[in-house]
Each structure stands twice: as C-alpha cells, then as structure tokens.
XYZ file of N, CA, C and O in Angstrom:
688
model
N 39.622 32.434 -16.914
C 38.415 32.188 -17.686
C 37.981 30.721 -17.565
O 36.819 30.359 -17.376
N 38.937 30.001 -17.683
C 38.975 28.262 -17.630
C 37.994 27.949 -16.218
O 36.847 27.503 -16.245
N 38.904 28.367 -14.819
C 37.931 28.656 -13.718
C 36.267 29.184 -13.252
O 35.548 28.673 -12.393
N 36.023 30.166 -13.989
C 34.902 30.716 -14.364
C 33.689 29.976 -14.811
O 32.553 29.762 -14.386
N 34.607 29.600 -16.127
C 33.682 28.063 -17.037
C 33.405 27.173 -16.161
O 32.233 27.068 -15.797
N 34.419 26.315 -15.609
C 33.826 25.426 -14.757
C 33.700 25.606 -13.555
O 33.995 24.526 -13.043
N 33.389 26.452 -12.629
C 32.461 27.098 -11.502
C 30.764 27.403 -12.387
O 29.889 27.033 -11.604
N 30.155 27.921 -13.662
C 29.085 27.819 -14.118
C 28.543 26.557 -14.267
O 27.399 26.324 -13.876
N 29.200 25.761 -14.763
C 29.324 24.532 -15.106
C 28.829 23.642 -14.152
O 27.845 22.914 -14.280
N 29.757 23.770 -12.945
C 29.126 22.426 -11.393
C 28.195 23.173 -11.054
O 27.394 22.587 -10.326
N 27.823 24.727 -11.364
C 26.354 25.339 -10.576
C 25.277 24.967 -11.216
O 24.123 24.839 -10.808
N 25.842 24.765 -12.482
C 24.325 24.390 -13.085
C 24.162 22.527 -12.966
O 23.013 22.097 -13.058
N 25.008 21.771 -12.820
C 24.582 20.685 -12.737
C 24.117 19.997 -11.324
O 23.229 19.145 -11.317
N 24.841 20.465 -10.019
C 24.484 20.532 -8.782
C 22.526 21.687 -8.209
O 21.856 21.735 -7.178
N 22.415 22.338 -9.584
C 21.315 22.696 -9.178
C 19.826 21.636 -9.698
O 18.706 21.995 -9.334
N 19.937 20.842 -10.229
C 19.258 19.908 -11.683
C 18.570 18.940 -10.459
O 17.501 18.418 -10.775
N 19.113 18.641 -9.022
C 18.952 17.743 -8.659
C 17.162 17.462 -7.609
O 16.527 16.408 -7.644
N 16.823 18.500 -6.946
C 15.614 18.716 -6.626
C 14.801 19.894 -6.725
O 13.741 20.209 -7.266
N 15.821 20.520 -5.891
C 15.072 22.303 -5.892
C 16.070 23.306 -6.050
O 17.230 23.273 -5.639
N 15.489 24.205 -6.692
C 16.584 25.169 -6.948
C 15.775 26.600 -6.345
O 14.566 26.711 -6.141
N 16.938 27.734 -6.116
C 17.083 29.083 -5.528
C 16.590 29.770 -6.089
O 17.193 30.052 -7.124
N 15.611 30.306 -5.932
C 14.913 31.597 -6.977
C 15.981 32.653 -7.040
O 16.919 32.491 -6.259
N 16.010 33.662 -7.793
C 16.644 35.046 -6.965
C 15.898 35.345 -5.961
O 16.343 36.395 -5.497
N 15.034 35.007 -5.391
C 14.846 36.193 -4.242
C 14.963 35.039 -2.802
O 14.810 35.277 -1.604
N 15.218 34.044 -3.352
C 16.177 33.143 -1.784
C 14.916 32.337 -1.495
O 14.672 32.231 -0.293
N 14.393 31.976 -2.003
C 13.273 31.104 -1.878
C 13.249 29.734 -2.777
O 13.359 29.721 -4.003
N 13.068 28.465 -1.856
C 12.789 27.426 -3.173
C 11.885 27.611 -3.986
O 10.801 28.142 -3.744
N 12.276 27.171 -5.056
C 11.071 26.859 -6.285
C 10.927 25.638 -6.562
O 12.033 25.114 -6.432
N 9.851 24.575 -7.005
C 9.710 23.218 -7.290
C 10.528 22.738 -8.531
O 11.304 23.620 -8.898
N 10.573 21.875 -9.104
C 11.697 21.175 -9.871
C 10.931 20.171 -10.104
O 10.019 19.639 -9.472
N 11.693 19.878 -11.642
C 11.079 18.163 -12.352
C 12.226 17.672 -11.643
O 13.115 18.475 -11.363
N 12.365 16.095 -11.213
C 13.026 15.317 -10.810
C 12.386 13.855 -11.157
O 11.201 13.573 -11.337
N 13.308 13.181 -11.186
C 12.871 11.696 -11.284
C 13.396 10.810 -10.347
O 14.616 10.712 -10.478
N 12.810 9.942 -9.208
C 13.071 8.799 -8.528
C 13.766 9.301 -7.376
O 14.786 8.723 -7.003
N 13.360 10.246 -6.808
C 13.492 11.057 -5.674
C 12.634 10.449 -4.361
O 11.413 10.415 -4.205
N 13.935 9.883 -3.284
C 13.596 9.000 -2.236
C 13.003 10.180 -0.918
O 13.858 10.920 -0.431
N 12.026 10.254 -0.577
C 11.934 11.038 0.369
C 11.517 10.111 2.307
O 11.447 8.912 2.576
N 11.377 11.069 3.017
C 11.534 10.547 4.369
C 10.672 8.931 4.524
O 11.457 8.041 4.847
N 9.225 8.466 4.343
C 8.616 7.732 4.669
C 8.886 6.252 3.707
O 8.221 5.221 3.804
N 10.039 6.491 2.784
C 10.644 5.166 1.929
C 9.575 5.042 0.765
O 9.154 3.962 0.351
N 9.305 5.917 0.431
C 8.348 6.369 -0.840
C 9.307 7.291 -1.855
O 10.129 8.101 -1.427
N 9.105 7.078 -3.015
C 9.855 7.697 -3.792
C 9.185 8.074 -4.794
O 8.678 7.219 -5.520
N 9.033 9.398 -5.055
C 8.259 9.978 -6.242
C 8.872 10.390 -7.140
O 10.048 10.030 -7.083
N 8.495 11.354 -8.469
C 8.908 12.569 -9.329
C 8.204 13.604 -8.763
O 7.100 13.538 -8.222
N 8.922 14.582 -8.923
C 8.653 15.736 -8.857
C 8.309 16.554 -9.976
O 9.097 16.263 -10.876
N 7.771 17.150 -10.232
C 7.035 18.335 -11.023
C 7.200 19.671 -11.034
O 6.733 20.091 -9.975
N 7.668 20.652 -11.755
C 7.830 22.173 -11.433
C 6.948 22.704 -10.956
O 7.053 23.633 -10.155
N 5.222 21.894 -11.617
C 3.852 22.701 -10.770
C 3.878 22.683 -9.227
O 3.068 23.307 -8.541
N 4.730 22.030 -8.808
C 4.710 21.678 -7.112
C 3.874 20.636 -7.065
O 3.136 20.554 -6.083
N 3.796 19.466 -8.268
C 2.592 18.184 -8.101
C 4.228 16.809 -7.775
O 5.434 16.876 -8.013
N 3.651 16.135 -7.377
C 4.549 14.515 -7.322
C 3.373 13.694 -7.383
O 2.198 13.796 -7.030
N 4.463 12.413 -8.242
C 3.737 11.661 -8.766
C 4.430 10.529 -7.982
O 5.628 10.741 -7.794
N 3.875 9.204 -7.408
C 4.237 8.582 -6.528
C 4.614 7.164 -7.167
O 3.683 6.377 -7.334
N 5.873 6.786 -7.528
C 6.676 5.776 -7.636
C 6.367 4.572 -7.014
O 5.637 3.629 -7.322
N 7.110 4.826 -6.042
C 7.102 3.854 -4.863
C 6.372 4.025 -3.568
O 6.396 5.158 -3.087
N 5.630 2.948 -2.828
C 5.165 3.214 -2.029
C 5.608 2.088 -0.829
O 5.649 0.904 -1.162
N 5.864 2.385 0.255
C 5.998 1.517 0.977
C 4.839 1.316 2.516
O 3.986 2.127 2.875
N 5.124 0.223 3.058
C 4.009 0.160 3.906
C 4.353 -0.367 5.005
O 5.230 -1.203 5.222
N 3.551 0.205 5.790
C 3.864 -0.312 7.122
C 2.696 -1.048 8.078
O 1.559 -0.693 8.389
N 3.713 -2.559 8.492
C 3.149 -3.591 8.748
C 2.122 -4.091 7.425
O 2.710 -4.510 6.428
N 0.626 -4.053 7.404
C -0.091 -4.306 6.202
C -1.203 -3.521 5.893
O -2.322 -3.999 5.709
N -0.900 -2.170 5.820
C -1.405 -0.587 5.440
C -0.452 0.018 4.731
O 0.588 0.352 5.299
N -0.669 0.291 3.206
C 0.072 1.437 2.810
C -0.609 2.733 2.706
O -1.620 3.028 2.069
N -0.079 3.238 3.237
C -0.849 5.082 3.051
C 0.155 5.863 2.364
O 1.358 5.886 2.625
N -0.615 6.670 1.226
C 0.176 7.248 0.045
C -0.231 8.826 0.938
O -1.266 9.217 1.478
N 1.101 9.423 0.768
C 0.880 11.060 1.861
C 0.401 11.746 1.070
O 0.220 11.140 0.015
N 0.091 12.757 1.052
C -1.221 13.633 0.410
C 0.324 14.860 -0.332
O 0.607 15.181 -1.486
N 0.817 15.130 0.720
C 2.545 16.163 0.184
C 3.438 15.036 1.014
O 3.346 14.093 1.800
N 4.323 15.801 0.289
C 6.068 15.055 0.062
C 7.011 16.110 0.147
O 7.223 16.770 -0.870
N 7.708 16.418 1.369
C 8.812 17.892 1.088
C 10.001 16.875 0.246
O 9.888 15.653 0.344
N 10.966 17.397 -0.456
C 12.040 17.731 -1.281
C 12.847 18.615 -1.017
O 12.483 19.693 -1.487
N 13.892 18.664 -0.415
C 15.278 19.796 -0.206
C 14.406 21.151 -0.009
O 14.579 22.123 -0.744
N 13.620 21.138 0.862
C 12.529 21.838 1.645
C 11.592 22.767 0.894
O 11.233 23.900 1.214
N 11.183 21.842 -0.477
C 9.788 22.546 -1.339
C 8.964 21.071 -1.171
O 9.366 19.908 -1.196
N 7.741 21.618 -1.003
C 6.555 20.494 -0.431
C 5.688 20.473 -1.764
O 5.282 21.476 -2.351
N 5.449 18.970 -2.188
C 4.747 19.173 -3.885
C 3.341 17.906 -3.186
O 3.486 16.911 -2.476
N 2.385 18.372 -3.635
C 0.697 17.749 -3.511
C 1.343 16.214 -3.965
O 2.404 16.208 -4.589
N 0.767 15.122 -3.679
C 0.851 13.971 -4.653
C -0.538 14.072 -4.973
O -1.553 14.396 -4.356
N -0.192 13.595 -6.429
C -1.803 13.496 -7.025
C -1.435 12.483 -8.569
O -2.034 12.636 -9.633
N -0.623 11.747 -8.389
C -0.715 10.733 -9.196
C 0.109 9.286 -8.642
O 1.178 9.432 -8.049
N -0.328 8.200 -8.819
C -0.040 7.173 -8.430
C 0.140 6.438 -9.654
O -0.684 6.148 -10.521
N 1.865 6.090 -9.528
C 2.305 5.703 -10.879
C 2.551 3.831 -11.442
O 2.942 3.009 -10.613
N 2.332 3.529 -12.519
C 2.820 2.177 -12.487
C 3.218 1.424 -11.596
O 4.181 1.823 -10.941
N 2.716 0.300 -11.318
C 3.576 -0.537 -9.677
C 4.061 0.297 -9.076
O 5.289 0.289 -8.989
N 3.549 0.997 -8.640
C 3.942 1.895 -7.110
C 4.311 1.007 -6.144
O 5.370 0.847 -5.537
N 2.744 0.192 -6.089
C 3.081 -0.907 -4.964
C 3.933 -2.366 -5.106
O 3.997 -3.408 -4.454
N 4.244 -2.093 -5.731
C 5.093 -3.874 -6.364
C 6.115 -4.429 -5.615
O 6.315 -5.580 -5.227
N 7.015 -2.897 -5.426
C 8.484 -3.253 -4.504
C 7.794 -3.630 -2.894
O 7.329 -4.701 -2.505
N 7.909 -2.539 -2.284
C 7.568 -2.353 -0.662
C 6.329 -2.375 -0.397
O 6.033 -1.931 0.712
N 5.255 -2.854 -1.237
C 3.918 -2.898 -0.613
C 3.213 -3.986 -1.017
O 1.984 -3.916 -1.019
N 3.787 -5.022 -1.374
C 2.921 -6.354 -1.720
C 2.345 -6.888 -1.261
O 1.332 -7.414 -1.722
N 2.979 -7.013 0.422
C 1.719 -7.637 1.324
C 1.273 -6.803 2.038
O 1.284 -7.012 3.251
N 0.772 -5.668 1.547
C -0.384 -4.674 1.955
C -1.851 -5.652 1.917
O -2.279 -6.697 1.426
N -2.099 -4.975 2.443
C -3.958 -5.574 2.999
C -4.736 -4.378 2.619
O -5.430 -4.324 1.603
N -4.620 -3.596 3.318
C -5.030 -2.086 2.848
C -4.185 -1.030 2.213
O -2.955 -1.046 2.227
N -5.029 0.017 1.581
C -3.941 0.951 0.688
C -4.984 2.094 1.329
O -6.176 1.825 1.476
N -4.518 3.179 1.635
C -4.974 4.595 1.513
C -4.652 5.456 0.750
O -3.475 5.782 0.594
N -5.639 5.992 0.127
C -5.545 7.247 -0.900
C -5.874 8.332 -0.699
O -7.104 8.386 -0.694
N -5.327 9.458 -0.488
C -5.291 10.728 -0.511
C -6.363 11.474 -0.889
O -6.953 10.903 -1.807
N -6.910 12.584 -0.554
C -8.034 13.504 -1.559
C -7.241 13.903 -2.155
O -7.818 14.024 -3.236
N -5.910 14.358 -2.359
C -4.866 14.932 -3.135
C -4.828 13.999 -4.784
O -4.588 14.473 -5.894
N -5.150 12.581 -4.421
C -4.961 11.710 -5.786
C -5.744 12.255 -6.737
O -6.743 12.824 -6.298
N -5.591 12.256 -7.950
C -6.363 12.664 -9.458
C -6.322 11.802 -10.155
O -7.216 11.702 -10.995
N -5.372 10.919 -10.101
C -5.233 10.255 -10.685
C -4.722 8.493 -11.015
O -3.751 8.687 -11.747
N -4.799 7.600 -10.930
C -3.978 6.118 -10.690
C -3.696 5.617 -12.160
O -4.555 5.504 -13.035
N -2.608 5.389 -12.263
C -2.013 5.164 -13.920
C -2.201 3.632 -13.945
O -2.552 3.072 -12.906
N -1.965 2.846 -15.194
C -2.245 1.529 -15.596
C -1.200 0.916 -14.731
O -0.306 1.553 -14.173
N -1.384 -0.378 -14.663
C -0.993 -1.062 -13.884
C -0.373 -0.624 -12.273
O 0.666 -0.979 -11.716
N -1.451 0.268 -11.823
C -1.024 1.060 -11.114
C -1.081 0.039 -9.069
O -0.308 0.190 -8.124
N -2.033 -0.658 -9.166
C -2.256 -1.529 -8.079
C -1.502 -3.322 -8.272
O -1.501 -4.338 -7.577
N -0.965 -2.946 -9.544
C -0.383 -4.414 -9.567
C 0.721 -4.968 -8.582
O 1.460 -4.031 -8.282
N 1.088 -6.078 -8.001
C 1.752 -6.400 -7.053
C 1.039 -6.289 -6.426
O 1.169 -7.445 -6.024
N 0.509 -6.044 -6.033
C -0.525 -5.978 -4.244
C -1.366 -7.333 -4.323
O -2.541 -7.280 -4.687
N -0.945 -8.189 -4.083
C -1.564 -10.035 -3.952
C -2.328 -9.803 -2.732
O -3.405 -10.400 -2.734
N -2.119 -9.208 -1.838
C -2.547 -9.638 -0.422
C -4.229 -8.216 -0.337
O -5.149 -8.284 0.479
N -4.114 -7.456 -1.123
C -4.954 -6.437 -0.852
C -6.192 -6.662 -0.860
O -6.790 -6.976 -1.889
N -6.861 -6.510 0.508
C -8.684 -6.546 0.313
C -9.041 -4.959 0.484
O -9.790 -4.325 -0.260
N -8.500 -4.568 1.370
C -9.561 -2.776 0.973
C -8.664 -1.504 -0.001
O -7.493 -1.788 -0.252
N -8.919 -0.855 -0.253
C -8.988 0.685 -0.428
C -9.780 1.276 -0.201
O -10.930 1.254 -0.638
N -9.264 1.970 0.590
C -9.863 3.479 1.143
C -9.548 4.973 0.206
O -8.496 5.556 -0.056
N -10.782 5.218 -0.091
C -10.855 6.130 -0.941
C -11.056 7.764 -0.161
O -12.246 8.024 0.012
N -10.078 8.877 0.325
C -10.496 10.134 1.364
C -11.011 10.935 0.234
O -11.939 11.681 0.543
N -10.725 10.954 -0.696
C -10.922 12.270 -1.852
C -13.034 12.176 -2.584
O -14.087 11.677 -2.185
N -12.828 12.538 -3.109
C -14.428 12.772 -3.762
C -14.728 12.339 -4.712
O -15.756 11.720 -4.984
N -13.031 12.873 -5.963
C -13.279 12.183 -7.394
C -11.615 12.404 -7.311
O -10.838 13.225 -6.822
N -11.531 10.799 -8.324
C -10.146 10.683 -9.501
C -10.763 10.063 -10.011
O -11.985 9.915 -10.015
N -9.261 9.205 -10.976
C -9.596 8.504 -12.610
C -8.462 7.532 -12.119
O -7.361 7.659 -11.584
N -9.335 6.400 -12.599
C -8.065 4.763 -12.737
C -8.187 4.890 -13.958
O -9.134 5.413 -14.545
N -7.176 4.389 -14.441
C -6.823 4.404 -15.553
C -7.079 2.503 -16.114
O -6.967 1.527 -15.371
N -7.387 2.490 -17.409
C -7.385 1.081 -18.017
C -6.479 0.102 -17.658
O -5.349 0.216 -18.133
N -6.698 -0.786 -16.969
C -5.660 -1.839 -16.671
C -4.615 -1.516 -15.437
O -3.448 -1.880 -15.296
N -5.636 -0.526 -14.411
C -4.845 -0.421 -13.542
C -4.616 -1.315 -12.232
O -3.814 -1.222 -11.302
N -5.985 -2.519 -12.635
C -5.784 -3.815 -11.615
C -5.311 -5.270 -12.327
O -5.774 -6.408 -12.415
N -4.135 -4.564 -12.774
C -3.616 -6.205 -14.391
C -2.784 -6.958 -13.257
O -1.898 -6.544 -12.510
N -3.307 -8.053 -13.376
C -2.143 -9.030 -12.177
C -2.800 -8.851 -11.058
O -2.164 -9.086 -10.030
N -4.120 -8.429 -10.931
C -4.587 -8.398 -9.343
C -5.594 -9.070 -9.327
O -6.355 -8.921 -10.284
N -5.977 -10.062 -8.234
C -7.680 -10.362 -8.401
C -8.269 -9.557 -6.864
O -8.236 -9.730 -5.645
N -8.855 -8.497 -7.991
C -9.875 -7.721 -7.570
C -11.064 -8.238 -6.987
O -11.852 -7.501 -6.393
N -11.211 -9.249 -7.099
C -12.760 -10.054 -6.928
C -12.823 -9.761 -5.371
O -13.750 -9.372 -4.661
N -11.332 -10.128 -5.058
C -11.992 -10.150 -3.276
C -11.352 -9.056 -2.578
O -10.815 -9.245 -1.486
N -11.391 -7.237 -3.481
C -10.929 -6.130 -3.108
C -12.204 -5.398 -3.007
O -13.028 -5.343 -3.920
N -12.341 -4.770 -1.712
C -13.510 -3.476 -1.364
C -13.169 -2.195 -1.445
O -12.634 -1.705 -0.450
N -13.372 -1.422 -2.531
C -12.922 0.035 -2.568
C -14.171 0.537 -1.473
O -15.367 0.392 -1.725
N -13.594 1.197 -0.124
C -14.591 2.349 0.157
C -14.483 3.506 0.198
O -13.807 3.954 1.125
N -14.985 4.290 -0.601
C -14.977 5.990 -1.065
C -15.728 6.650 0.475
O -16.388 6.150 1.386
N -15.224 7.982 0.169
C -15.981 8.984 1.195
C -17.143 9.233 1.345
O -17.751 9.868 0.483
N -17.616 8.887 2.242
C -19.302 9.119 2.374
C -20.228 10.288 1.525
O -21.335 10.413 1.001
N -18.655 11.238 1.835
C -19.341 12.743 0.623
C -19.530 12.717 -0.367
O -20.271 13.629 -0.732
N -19.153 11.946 -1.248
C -18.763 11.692 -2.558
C -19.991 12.015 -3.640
O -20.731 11.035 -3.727
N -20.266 12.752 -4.204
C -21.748 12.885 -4.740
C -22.292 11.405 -5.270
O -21.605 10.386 -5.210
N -23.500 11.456 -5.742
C -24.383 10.615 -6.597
C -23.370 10.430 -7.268
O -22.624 9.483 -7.015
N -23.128 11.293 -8.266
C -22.197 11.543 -9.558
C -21.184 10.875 -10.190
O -20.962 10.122 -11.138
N -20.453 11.678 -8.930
C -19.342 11.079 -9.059
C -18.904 9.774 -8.780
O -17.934 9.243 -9.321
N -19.745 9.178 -7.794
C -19.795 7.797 -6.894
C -20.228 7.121 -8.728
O -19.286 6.787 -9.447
N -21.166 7.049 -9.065
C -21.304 6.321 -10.737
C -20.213 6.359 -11.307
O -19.591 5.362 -11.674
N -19.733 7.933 -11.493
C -18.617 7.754 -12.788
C -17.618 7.406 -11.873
O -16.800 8.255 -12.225
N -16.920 6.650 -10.735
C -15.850 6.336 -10.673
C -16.468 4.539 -10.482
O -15.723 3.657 -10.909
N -17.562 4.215 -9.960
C -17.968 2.766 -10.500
C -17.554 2.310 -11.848
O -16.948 1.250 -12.003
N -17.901 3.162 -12.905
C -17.838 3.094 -14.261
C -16.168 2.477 -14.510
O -15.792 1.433 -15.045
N -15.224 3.841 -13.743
C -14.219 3.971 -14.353
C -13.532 2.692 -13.569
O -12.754 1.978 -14.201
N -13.752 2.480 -12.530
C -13.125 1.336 -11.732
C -13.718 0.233 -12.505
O -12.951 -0.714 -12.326
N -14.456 -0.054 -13.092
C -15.171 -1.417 -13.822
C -13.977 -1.212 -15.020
O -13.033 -2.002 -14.994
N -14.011 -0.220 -16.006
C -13.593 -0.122 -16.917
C -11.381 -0.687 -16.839
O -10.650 -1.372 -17.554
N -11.187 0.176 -15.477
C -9.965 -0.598 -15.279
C -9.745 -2.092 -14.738
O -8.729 -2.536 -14.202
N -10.701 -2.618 -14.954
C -10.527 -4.041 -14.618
C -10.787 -4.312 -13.053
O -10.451 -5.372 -12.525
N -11.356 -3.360 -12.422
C -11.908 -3.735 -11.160
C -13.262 -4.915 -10.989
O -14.298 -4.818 -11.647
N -13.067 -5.720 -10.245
C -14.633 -6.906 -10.330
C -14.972 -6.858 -8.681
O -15.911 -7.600 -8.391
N -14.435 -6.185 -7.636
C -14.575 -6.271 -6.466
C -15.917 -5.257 -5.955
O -16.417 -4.578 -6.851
N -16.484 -5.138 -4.619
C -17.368 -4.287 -4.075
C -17.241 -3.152 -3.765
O -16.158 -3.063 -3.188
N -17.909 -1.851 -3.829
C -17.819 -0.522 -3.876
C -18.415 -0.039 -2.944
O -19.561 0.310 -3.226
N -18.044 0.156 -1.750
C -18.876 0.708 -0.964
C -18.829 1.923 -0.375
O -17.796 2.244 0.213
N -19.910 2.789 -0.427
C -20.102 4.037 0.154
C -19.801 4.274 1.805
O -19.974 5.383 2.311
C-alpha cells in the first residue's frame, strides 16, 4: 500500500510541470510559470493554450516576440507581453517585433529597452497597458502598426499608447 501511495504521489507531481496526458494520449495545455523554451524566451503557460511572454531575448539588435511557443510538445498562442520582458536579454534592442497574436502589453512592459527606436506593430488591435513605457524615453521611439489597421482602431491604440506614457511617432 506504502508503494502504491508513493507511485500516485511522484505521478502527480512529475505531471505539474508543463503538459500533461489526456486519457486519450494526447497533450493537453497546462498553467506553468517561467518555462524556458527553444529561442531563450521564457514564458507562462496557460491551460487555454495562451503564453504570456516573460522574457524575451534578441538577436544582435531585433527582438522578435514568436506569435506560438511549443512546451513538452503542446504549442500555446503568445498574446501577452509581461512586465520587463525586455530588461534581461533585450536591452540593447533597437527594434522589437510584435506579433498579431499580442492582445495585450502589461505595465512596465517595454522598460529596459534604453537603446529602442522602432516597434513594429503585425497585428490590427491590442492594449498597452498604463505605464507600460516607465523608465523609457519614448520621445525618440516610432511605433509602426500594419497598414490594415482600421481608422478605428489606429485612434484607439494612439489613445491607449499616449495614455501608457508613450510621447514618440505613430506611423501607419
């Protein structure tokens, strides 16, 4: 019985770690936290199959945030860009790329990035969040969004980029 117990026991704690086995032999997605994957980016994971992006790293002076992220072979959308993502491995980024997958950029979410003049915007619409350029001077940063981008939405993300402390140029 003693055996039993702890054979349940290491199955359930060895399963906690990314993805776990459905019954029918298939991964299913998983919450996880600070999960290093192939490109030296490290996200959370989400049961919806969403990741939220930690860390970002860059290469030479471009960081590009990947749109999916596999995990112990379940693939989750990124669509949030979290606190200093860029702080560790992307400071002397110049450029950042963002995903159409993003929804979202959390507060202090571009801080550390000293060296950054563009973002490139692929998606249509997200949301920066308040104070997501704290510690940055934006003044001499060019967000350029997708040409597709409606009227609309092109305003309300002016708005929302002003509102997070953006002071730099917006260009279509």
């Amino acid at each position: 019985v003693l055996a039993l117990a702890a054979a349940v026991a290491v199955g359930s704690v060895t399963g906690v770690s990314a993805a776990v086995k459905s019954p029918t032999s298939s991964l299913v997605p998983v919450n996880a936290k600070n999960v290093a994957v192939s490109n030296g980016n490290t996200v959370d994971t989400k049961a919806n199959g969403t990741a939220e992006v930690g860390v970002v790293s860059a290469k030479k002076s471009t960081a590009t945030i990947p749109s999916k992220v596999t995990v112990k072979g379940v693939t989750y959308t990124v669509t949030v860009i979290k606190a200093k993502a860029f702080a560790k491995k992307a400071k002397k980024a110049k450029k950042i790329v963002i995903p159409a997958t993003i929804k979202k950029v959390n507060k202090k979410g571009f801080t550390g990035t000293k060296k950054l003049k563009t973002i490139i915007v692929k998606g249509k619409s997200f949301t920066v969040k308040k104070g997501a350029f704290k510690k940055v001077n934006s003044k001499k940063i060019t967000v350029k969004v997708n040409k597709k981008m409606s009227a609309k939405e092109f305003k309300k993300l002016k708005k929302n980029l002003k509102k997070a402390g953006f002071k730099g140029k917006i260009k279509k």
